[in-house]
Amino acid sequence: MVKKTKHIALLFFLFGLLQASAQQVSIHRLSNGMTVWLNPDTAESKFIGYVVVKAGARDCPNTGIAHYFEHIMFKGTQLIGTTDYAKEKPLLDDISRQYNRLAQTTDPKQRTTIQLEINKLNQQAAQYAIPNEFSKLLTRYGGTGINAYTDLDETVYHSECAPQYIEQWCQLNSERFINPVFRLFQGELETVYEEKNRAEDNFGMQLMARLQSMVFKGSDYEFPVIGSTENLKNPRLSDMDAFYQKYYVAGNMGLILCGNFREKDIIPLLERTFGRIRSGENPMRKPFYLADFNPEKTLKIKIPFPLIKASALVFRGPTPRDHDYTAMQIAMRLLSNSNNSGLIDSLSVHHHVMYGMAAGADMFMTREVGLLGLAAVPNLPFGSKRKAERLLWQQINKLKHGDFSTESFEAAKTEYQKETEQQLENIGNRIVLMAGCYAAGMDWNEYLAHISMISQLKKADIVAACQRYFNNHYLLIHKKFGKYKKDKIAKPPYKPVKTDNESKQSAYAEQLALTATPTLSPQFIAFGKDVETRHLAQQADLYAAPNPRNDIFQLTLSWYQIHVQKPVHMMSDLFDYLGTSSLKKQAFAARLQALGTTLKGDYTLNRMTIELTGFDKNLAASIDLLTDLLKNPKTDRPSVATMKKDARLGDKFFDKDMESVRSAVLEKIALGTNSTYLQDMPTSELKRLEVQDIEDLFKSAQNGKLTVTYSGRLAIDSVAEMLNPIVSPVERQDYTGYDFNVEQPEHTIYLYDKPDARQAVVGTYTVLPPLDTEEKQARFTIWQRYFSNGGLNSVLFRELRDLRSLVYTCSGIAYTQSFKARKNRNIGYFTVAGTQTDKALTTLSLIDSLQNDMPIDRRNLQNARQSALNSINNSRPTFRDQPDYMAEAVLKGYAEDPSKARTSAIMQTTDEAVISYYHDVVQPAPRSYFIIGNLKAIDRKALERYGRVVELKKEDIYR
């Protein structure tokens, strides 16, 4: 009886701690039935707002309607985004009727006639449209991160905002749901087409779509969020309106606020604003049914990599609402965890397979069903898929029979406890969890109760859960070499929509401007106050910030040193196979796991980093283990052989990934032979490396300048003392950063061929003068946000996507020296846009003309300035990030928070100064150009206007 009482006391104690760290969430219901979850946290410099609608792709399977409508929600309302809705409405109604006609028509000629009529009506309606007024207003009033996403079960609209603008945030984000208008739909239709084509070029997205169709076959979860090609071609605005009328009602929506606001002041404001949303109850969803998995028929999934074999087992799992969800979370960590000490991890550590992994689906992936997956890649070249499956089952059966140690079980519980507490630390992670809970129909206290039960779990609970879920109903999936046919959507014959209302604002915007608001004053990090420092040894310093949330520490050691011609890729993998002279990898990982400590390592061109995360009471013991690893590293020949194979596979994968190719091409253009992609040791030379070479490289990396950052509850002097064995007596080198000069643009167009790509990446490159004063940096920052990096509000986004639907993404990228002493160097600046290959030259020509003759709008310039200030305020580092933020600033030569001087300069920069910067600096600067994509679809003759044609090959951009 006494023992039971102690456990109950511990449960309530833990529950109390969790609620304190999460900060109590209060739940309210507005008069219209809308649910509100409030989580005030005045330590933050911002608040984050989510509006969650319990309607997603499963509620309109394979049509894409939920996703289409999410796009429409950024186009304004009857009040926002229009100069005269009364005149605009008849045209919009006619457009809707024409889309319904189009959906019922199959004859190609008739479809073209209807599409041309739609285009004509859109041109007429556009004379009343104010593009992106909603996002501009949110930006004007402190907003950043203005976005949304559609998932299988829900659609979520989110943004961050400075606290003094909460009145305007509530006004705008409630108004958008009251009377949304299908304005400028032609542009969004083509944008979604572009998104679909882009997904077809992404190997990872293609793979996930195929897996989704296999795992959820026969249910409404089977289909992709974006919908089928056929349905995308035939959108019905009337169906979208019906979707809105059914699901966008107060009883089916939740507002979640986390961050800096006063709860007692906000309820009346929410009632005045969100209380206006149309009332209505949560609609009944169709019953959900999934047939049992059948392992008798092996499913094949195509992956375009030869030689590699792979097998996967997929089981149904619990959802967070199920009582054994927490038990299965522990079980999955017993199989595979971040320290590689799990049962499945041991298969790769001991070289029985090349790779092994086990994971549950994302906590809130679907409301109705959970998933558990295990996978293995047999050893190259002769490993067997069937053997790999037997090995996976052997490890599963150990859990089902209770064949795992008490130590590993307690360690897995500790790891899960730590992970859940870390997720509650900051408002960014916390609000994601809260939104997931709300969408899944789970009360916040239910979620906290799950966490509080972790310590109460017994081995028998794990065994029972594993016997229930690791059953004979599973999917067996094998990798098959090959590619899936890409499904391309051709764009309709639409002419670009034109509007002359860019500089205008609605009557609603004028009225909103009358709301009194304090001036935005960003908060800065006080070096020496928010973050303490201690000098540890020669070229070694410690930066520490207190942890006000829990007793979890984070300790990061970064040794700065340039690793040119070193096997960077291999060395990053080393941490998966590294032990010590006295502890092999698995034993070393188990020691860490028993302490509740996680170790992550990384090795890049300019530094080696090791991060420890655990409980403060075990910091000293964790550092002792780390010291042993640093001074006595040990790996083995099979591990080094696996690392070499992984490096070769990385080479093969490189040019299949458009993002990697794009980045490497840009670096080649801007940095020439100093491109970071050309500094690694050639793969052909890796074969000569022995075990001793790898261990020596690990030791020599510790000769770089050392910065140590710590967040936790221990005194900084205590931490410094614990670090003594690590920091001395090593002679470390100073570090001044990776040095480069940007290449001057020539009259040249660079090409890179990706024959299998549906999309192309195009853009321009220019060199601009040094940003060696805060005033120059401010002018460039505001101009860049105005022209290319202001999200929905930038010139590029409006001209390329909103009005012409040529691209899905577009932005600017600057190559600058980050060290203060090198701010006297020129900078390289790229414009980058993703478009269909047949639109590549049109897109490139338009970007070039916009740089030659950039439209000037003073209201948008003011928005760009405000956007820069919002970004500084809303990205203030959390307590976890503050030590790293200060350490990096000091390393680069700053004596105080660099945002302080930047903010002052931005505030003082006038519109005239930014306009002059464009006319005097950007406009006359010479340019080069680039196209990455299927070059067979490019008119080579037309390229000559851009200058000399240089076709880059893989060996030119990647080593």
Tab-separated table of C-alpha atoms in Angstrom, residues 404-742:
chain	number	residue	atom	x	y	z
A	404	PHE	CA	15.194	-7.082	-23.314
A	405	SER	CA	17.004	-5.804	-20.268
A	406	THR	CA	15.521	-3.707	-17.498
A	407	GLU	CA	18.347	-1.209	-18.084
A	408	SER	CA	17.466	-0.703	-21.747
A	409	PHE	CA	13.762	-0.474	-20.869
A	410	GLU	CA	14.340	2.228	-18.241
A	411	ALA	CA	16.678	4.047	-20.636
A	412	ALA	CA	14.026	4.065	-23.382
A	413	LYS	CA	11.483	5.505	-20.943
A	414	THR	CA	13.953	8.190	-19.892
A	415	GLU	CA	14.673	9.101	-23.510
A	416	TYR	CA	10.977	9.420	-24.327
A	417	GLN	CA	10.386	11.502	-21.189
A	418	LYS	CA	13.186	13.845	-22.234
A	419	GLU	CA	11.895	14.171	-25.808
A	420	THR	CA	8.379	15.038	-24.671
A	421	GLU	CA	9.619	17.651	-22.206
A	422	GLN	CA	11.822	19.206	-24.911
A	423	GLN	CA	8.825	19.468	-27.244
A	424	LEU	CA	7.042	21.560	-24.633
A	425	GLU	CA	9.932	23.996	-24.118
A	426	ASN	CA	9.181	26.587	-26.771
A	427	ILE	CA	6.039	27.929	-28.336
A	428	GLY	CA	6.999	26.823	-31.856
A	429	ASN	CA	6.991	23.124	-30.972
A	430	ARG	CA	4.245	23.460	-28.385
A	431	ILE	CA	1.688	24.953	-30.753
A	432	VAL	CA	2.315	22.199	-33.308
A	433	LEU	CA	1.467	19.632	-30.615
A	434	MET	CA	-1.594	21.599	-29.545
A	435	ALA	CA	-2.851	21.844	-33.141
A	436	GLY	CA	-2.327	18.112	-33.590
A	437	CYS	CA	-4.245	17.331	-30.423
A	438	TYR	CA	-7.137	19.571	-31.393
A	439	ALA	CA	-7.364	18.154	-34.927
A	440	ALA	CA	-7.279	14.595	-33.560
A	441	GLY	CA	-10.110	15.303	-31.120
A	442	MET	CA	-7.775	14.934	-28.148
A	443	ASP	CA	-7.938	17.146	-25.076
A	444	TRP	CA	-4.655	18.819	-24.093
A	445	ASN	CA	-4.828	17.303	-20.616
A	446	GLU	CA	-5.191	13.864	-22.221
A	447	TYR	CA	-1.891	14.456	-23.969
A	448	LEU	CA	-0.215	15.522	-20.729
A	449	ALA	CA	-1.663	12.476	-19.001
A	450	HIS	CA	-0.005	10.232	-21.612
A	451	ILE	CA	3.336	11.828	-20.769
A	452	SER	CA	2.829	11.583	-17.022
A	453	MET	CA	2.224	7.822	-17.350
A	454	ILE	CA	5.647	7.122	-18.873
A	455	SER	CA	7.297	6.388	-15.537
A	456	GLN	CA	4.500	3.972	-14.592
A	457	LEU	CA	4.985	1.633	-17.545
A	458	LYS	CA	6.165	-1.922	-16.831
A	459	LYS	CA	7.909	-4.414	-19.073
A	460	ALA	CA	4.662	-6.355	-19.207
A	461	ASP	CA	2.944	-3.323	-20.772
A	462	ILE	CA	5.514	-3.264	-23.575
A	463	VAL	CA	5.239	-6.991	-24.182
A	464	ALA	CA	1.429	-6.866	-24.298
A	465	ALA	CA	1.403	-3.906	-26.704
A	466	CYS	CA	3.986	-5.534	-29.000
A	467	GLN	CA	2.019	-8.779	-29.070
A	468	ARG	CA	-1.060	-6.820	-30.031
A	469	TYR	CA	0.418	-4.680	-32.803
A	470	PHE	CA	3.312	-6.793	-34.151
A	471	ASN	CA	0.914	-9.456	-35.393
A	472	ASN	CA	0.416	-11.484	-38.566
A	473	HIS	CA	-1.375	-8.635	-40.338
A	474	TYR	CA	1.336	-6.539	-41.932
A	475	LEU	CA	2.592	-5.319	-45.285
A	476	LEU	CA	5.809	-6.664	-46.744
A	477	ILE	CA	7.371	-4.180	-49.151
A	478	HIS	CA	10.417	-4.766	-51.368
A	479	LYS	CA	12.381	-2.233	-53.321
A	480	LYS	CA	12.357	-2.734	-57.074
A	481	PHE	CA	14.724	-0.938	-59.406
A	482	GLY	CA	12.900	1.432	-61.731
A	483	LYS	CA	11.063	4.722	-62.124
A	484	TYR	CA	7.413	5.668	-62.105
A	485	LYS	CA	6.003	7.463	-65.083
A	486	LYS	CA	5.667	11.140	-64.334
A	487	ASP	CA	2.206	12.645	-64.592
A	488	LYS	CA	2.424	16.090	-66.149
A	489	ILE	CA	-0.337	18.684	-66.284
A	490	ALA	CA	-0.192	21.059	-69.225
A	491	LYS	CA	-1.281	24.595	-68.452
A	492	PRO	CA	-4.413	26.015	-70.120
A	493	PRO	CA	-4.027	28.684	-72.870
A	494	TYR	CA	-4.368	31.581	-70.431
A	495	LYS	CA	-2.879	35.019	-70.931
A	496	PRO	CA	-1.370	36.675	-67.846
A	497	VAL	CA	-3.790	38.580	-65.660
A	498	LYS	CA	-3.035	42.281	-65.343
A	499	THR	CA	-4.090	44.650	-62.585
A	500	ASP	CA	-3.268	48.298	-61.961
A	501	ASN	CA	-4.242	48.184	-58.299
A	502	GLU	CA	-0.907	47.213	-56.787
A	503	SER	CA	-0.491	50.557	-55.034
A	504	LYS	CA	-4.135	50.831	-53.941
A	505	GLN	CA	-5.733	49.674	-50.717
A	506	SER	CA	-9.258	48.703	-49.794
A	507	ALA	CA	-11.595	50.717	-47.607
A	508	TYR	CA	-11.147	47.945	-45.031
A	509	ALA	CA	-7.375	48.557	-44.954
A	510	GLU	CA	-7.905	52.288	-44.525
A	511	GLN	CA	-10.242	51.672	-41.596
A	512	LEU	CA	-7.837	49.181	-39.991
A	513	ALA	CA	-5.072	51.786	-40.132
A	514	LEU	CA	-7.022	53.902	-37.637
A	515	THR	CA	-6.381	51.356	-34.857
A	516	ALA	CA	-3.843	52.845	-32.420
A	517	THR	CA	-0.684	50.721	-32.176
A	518	PRO	CA	2.627	51.134	-30.312
A	519	THR	CA	5.790	51.208	-32.442
A	520	LEU	CA	7.523	47.859	-32.860
A	521	SER	CA	10.644	47.715	-30.662
A	522	PRO	CA	12.510	44.422	-31.131
A	523	GLN	CA	14.172	42.820	-28.109
A	524	PHE	CA	17.872	41.979	-28.276
A	525	ILE	CA	20.178	39.490	-26.577
A	526	ALA	CA	22.286	41.135	-23.862
A	527	PHE	CA	25.773	39.642	-24.105
A	528	GLY	CA	27.071	38.969	-20.602
A	529	LYS	CA	23.566	39.124	-19.096
A	530	ASP	CA	21.250	36.825	-21.059
A	531	VAL	CA	24.334	34.757	-21.916
A	532	GLU	CA	27.316	34.386	-19.561
A	533	THR	CA	30.823	33.581	-20.790
A	534	ARG	CA	33.952	31.928	-19.416
A	535	HIS	CA	37.361	31.593	-21.026
A	536	LEU	CA	38.293	27.909	-20.734
A	537	ALA	CA	41.717	27.708	-22.345
A	538	GLN	CA	43.693	28.892	-25.339
A	539	GLN	CA	41.159	29.316	-28.228
A	540	ALA	CA	38.377	27.790	-26.110
A	541	ASP	CA	35.373	29.624	-24.623
A	542	LEU	CA	32.115	28.680	-22.908
A	543	TYR	CA	28.760	30.454	-23.419
A	544	ALA	CA	25.867	29.602	-21.100
A	545	ALA	CA	22.212	30.559	-20.617
A	546	PRO	CA	19.863	29.433	-17.820
A	547	ASN	CA	17.046	26.987	-18.529
A	548	PRO	CA	13.797	28.279	-16.993
A	549	ARG	CA	11.682	25.336	-18.229
A	550	ASN	CA	13.051	22.013	-17.003
A	551	ASP	CA	16.180	20.160	-15.850
A	552	ILE	CA	17.357	19.191	-19.362
A	553	PHE	CA	20.739	20.436	-20.525
A	554	GLN	CA	22.074	20.960	-24.024
A	555	LEU	CA	25.851	21.059	-24.434
A	556	THR	CA	27.376	21.701	-27.851
A	557	LEU	CA	31.074	21.623	-28.662
A	558	SER	CA	32.149	23.070	-32.011
A	559	TRP	CA	35.738	22.838	-33.226
A	560	TYR	CA	36.235	25.332	-36.066
A	561	GLN	CA	38.760	24.335	-38.707
A	562	ILE	CA	38.716	24.170	-42.514
A	563	HIS	CA	38.582	20.548	-43.703
A	564	VAL	CA	39.600	20.931	-47.352
A	565	GLN	CA	40.296	17.664	-49.190
A	566	LYS	CA	39.046	15.660	-46.201
A	567	PRO	CA	36.395	12.891	-46.463
A	568	VAL	CA	33.628	15.106	-45.090
A	569	HIS	CA	30.762	12.781	-46.043
A	570	MET	CA	32.444	9.774	-44.422
A	571	MET	CA	33.359	11.663	-41.275
A	572	SER	CA	29.741	12.712	-40.739
A	573	ASP	CA	28.755	9.028	-40.820
A	574	LEU	CA	31.515	8.159	-38.345
A	575	PHE	CA	29.372	9.056	-35.337
A	576	ASP	CA	27.071	6.111	-36.156
A	577	TYR	CA	30.000	3.709	-35.733
A	578	LEU	CA	32.331	5.321	-33.191
A	579	GLY	CA	33.133	3.855	-29.793
A	580	THR	CA	36.169	4.027	-27.524
A	581	SER	CA	39.137	1.793	-26.751
A	582	SER	CA	37.245	0.319	-23.811
A	583	LEU	CA	33.644	0.569	-25.057
A	584	LYS	CA	32.487	-0.622	-28.460
A	585	LYS	CA	29.861	1.489	-30.208
A	586	GLN	CA	26.836	-0.400	-28.867
A	587	ALA	CA	28.197	-0.443	-25.290
A	588	PHE	CA	29.089	3.259	-25.456
A	589	ALA	CA	25.597	4.093	-26.768
A	590	ALA	CA	24.010	1.998	-24.008
A	591	ARG	CA	25.964	3.923	-21.352
A	592	LEU	CA	24.698	7.206	-22.763
A	593	GLN	CA	21.175	5.835	-23.040
A	594	ALA	CA	21.218	4.749	-19.392
A	595	LEU	CA	22.028	8.335	-18.393
A	596	GLY	CA	19.204	9.689	-20.515
A	597	THR	CA	21.789	11.442	-22.700
A	598	THR	CA	21.725	11.720	-26.479
A	599	LEU	CA	24.842	12.340	-28.573
A	600	LYS	CA	24.720	13.785	-32.092
A	601	GLY	CA	27.752	14.532	-34.205
A	602	ASP	CA	28.456	16.329	-37.449
A	603	TYR	CA	31.542	17.004	-39.547
A	604	THR	CA	31.437	19.685	-42.233
A	605	LEU	CA	33.853	21.719	-44.330
A	606	ASN	CA	34.391	24.270	-41.552
A	607	ARG	CA	33.836	22.476	-38.253
A	608	MET	CA	33.187	19.349	-36.251
A	609	THR	CA	30.280	19.526	-33.817
A	610	ILE	CA	29.159	17.228	-31.010
A	611	GLU	CA	25.919	17.898	-29.158
A	612	LEU	CA	24.919	16.260	-25.886
A	613	THR	CA	21.367	16.502	-24.536
A	614	GLY	CA	20.342	15.033	-21.199
A	615	PHE	CA	19.485	15.709	-17.570
A	616	ASP	CA	21.600	18.144	-15.565
A	617	LYS	CA	22.119	15.628	-12.765
A	618	ASN	CA	23.966	13.432	-15.297
A	619	LEU	CA	25.979	16.141	-17.024
A	620	ALA	CA	29.263	15.239	-15.307
A	621	ALA	CA	28.921	11.538	-16.150
A	622	SER	CA	27.973	12.424	-19.751
A	623	ILE	CA	31.048	14.632	-20.119
A	624	ASP	CA	33.217	11.806	-18.754
A	625	LEU	CA	31.923	9.529	-21.518
A	626	LEU	CA	32.467	12.252	-24.118
A	627	THR	CA	36.046	12.776	-22.875
A	628	ASP	CA	36.750	9.074	-23.355
A	629	LEU	CA	35.334	9.262	-26.902
A	630	LEU	CA	37.424	12.306	-27.802
A	631	LYS	CA	40.698	10.978	-26.412
A	632	ASN	CA	40.303	7.286	-27.269
A	633	PRO	CA	38.152	7.034	-30.433
A	634	LYS	CA	37.776	3.576	-31.917
A	635	THR	CA	36.027	2.216	-34.972
A	636	ASP	CA	36.648	-0.896	-37.087
A	637	ARG	CA	37.281	-2.001	-40.642
A	638	PRO	CA	33.709	-3.170	-41.453
A	639	SER	CA	32.369	0.201	-40.255
A	640	VAL	CA	34.825	2.106	-42.438
A	641	ALA	CA	33.872	-0.117	-45.391
A	642	THR	CA	30.185	0.726	-44.814
A	643	MET	CA	31.015	4.434	-44.630
A	644	LYS	CA	32.802	4.187	-47.985
A	645	LYS	CA	29.799	2.444	-49.558
A	646	ASP	CA	27.521	5.130	-48.169
A	647	ALA	CA	29.714	7.847	-49.699
A	648	ARG	CA	29.516	6.142	-53.101
A	649	LEU	CA	25.740	5.877	-52.806
A	650	GLY	CA	25.644	9.584	-51.964
A	651	ASP	CA	27.491	10.266	-55.213
A	652	LYS	CA	24.904	8.299	-57.177
A	653	PHE	CA	21.995	10.052	-55.485
A	654	PHE	CA	23.395	13.573	-55.862
A	655	ASP	CA	22.187	14.415	-59.373
A	656	LYS	CA	18.775	12.838	-58.794
A	657	ASP	CA	17.963	15.565	-56.294
A	658	MET	CA	17.151	18.926	-57.902
A	659	GLU	CA	17.837	20.921	-54.725
A	660	SER	CA	21.364	19.511	-54.420
A	661	VAL	CA	22.105	20.164	-58.081
A	662	ARG	CA	20.724	23.706	-57.878
A	663	SER	CA	22.858	24.534	-54.854
A	664	ALA	CA	26.010	23.109	-56.441
A	665	VAL	CA	25.449	24.942	-59.741
A	666	LEU	CA	24.950	28.258	-57.940
A	667	GLU	CA	28.093	27.773	-55.861
A	668	LYS	CA	30.094	26.935	-58.974
A	669	ILE	CA	28.897	30.137	-60.662
A	670	ALA	CA	29.485	32.338	-57.590
A	671	LEU	CA	32.580	30.764	-56.030
A	672	GLY	CA	34.268	28.965	-58.921
A	673	THR	CA	36.844	26.450	-57.685
A	674	ASN	CA	36.142	27.582	-54.104
A	675	SER	CA	32.663	26.047	-54.230
A	676	THR	CA	32.178	24.003	-51.066
A	677	TYR	CA	30.936	21.136	-53.240
A	678	LEU	CA	34.444	20.853	-54.721
A	679	GLN	CA	36.393	20.716	-51.459
A	680	ASP	CA	35.602	17.157	-50.364
A	681	MET	CA	38.045	14.299	-50.920
A	682	PRO	CA	37.203	12.656	-54.268
A	683	THR	CA	35.254	9.433	-53.868
A	684	SER	CA	37.905	7.614	-55.913
A	685	GLU	CA	40.457	8.345	-53.177
A	686	LEU	CA	38.343	7.050	-50.308
A	687	LYS	CA	39.367	3.446	-50.912
A	688	ARG	CA	42.883	4.112	-49.620
A	689	LEU	CA	41.636	5.255	-46.208
A	690	GLU	CA	42.218	2.859	-43.311
A	691	VAL	CA	40.738	2.727	-39.820
A	692	GLN	CA	43.698	4.616	-38.363
A	693	ASP	CA	43.265	7.421	-40.912
A	694	ILE	CA	39.654	7.954	-39.833
A	695	GLU	CA	40.512	7.936	-36.128
A	696	ASP	CA	43.380	10.378	-36.728
A	697	LEU	CA	41.093	12.742	-38.665
A	698	PHE	CA	38.667	12.685	-35.743
A	699	LYS	CA	41.471	13.593	-33.332
A	700	SER	CA	42.972	16.283	-35.550
A	701	ALA	CA	39.568	17.966	-35.912
A	702	GLN	CA	39.856	18.731	-32.190
A	703	ASN	CA	42.753	21.098	-32.901
A	704	GLY	CA	40.345	23.748	-34.184
A	705	LYS	CA	39.120	26.777	-32.257
A	706	LEU	CA	36.611	25.518	-29.698
A	707	THR	CA	33.336	27.125	-28.657
A	708	VAL	CA	31.201	25.374	-26.060
A	709	THR	CA	27.579	26.377	-25.538
A	710	TYR	CA	25.428	25.264	-22.620
A	711	SER	CA	21.816	25.757	-21.600
A	712	GLY	CA	20.721	24.241	-18.327
A	713	ARG	CA	20.356	24.844	-14.602
A	714	LEU	CA	23.929	24.376	-13.422
A	715	ALA	CA	26.215	27.287	-12.620
A	716	ILE	CA	28.549	28.231	-15.445
A	717	ASP	CA	31.660	27.743	-13.285
A	718	SER	CA	30.590	24.197	-12.449
A	719	VAL	CA	30.178	23.408	-16.139
A	720	ALA	CA	33.553	24.982	-16.921
A	721	GLU	CA	35.215	22.778	-14.317
A	722	MET	CA	33.620	19.630	-15.761
A	723	LEU	CA	35.026	20.563	-19.191
A	724	ASN	CA	38.660	20.803	-17.985
A	725	PRO	CA	39.672	17.309	-19.188
A	726	ILE	CA	38.414	18.156	-22.690
A	727	VAL	CA	39.833	21.641	-23.173
A	728	SER	CA	43.397	21.087	-21.977
A	729	PRO	CA	46.195	20.650	-22.842
A	730	VAL	CA	45.494	21.017	-26.591
A	731	GLU	CA	47.110	23.605	-28.879
A	732	ARG	CA	44.172	24.894	-30.902
A	733	GLN	CA	44.311	27.022	-34.037
A	734	ASP	CA	42.519	30.331	-34.518
A	735	TYR	CA	39.655	30.404	-37.020
A	736	THR	CA	38.787	33.214	-39.410
A	737	GLY	CA	36.166	31.483	-41.543
A	738	TYR	CA	36.056	29.979	-45.014
A	739	ASP	CA	37.600	32.570	-47.302
A	740	PHE	CA	36.343	33.268	-50.808
A	741	ASN	CA	35.826	36.029	-53.326
A	742	VAL	CA	32.741	35.918	-55.508
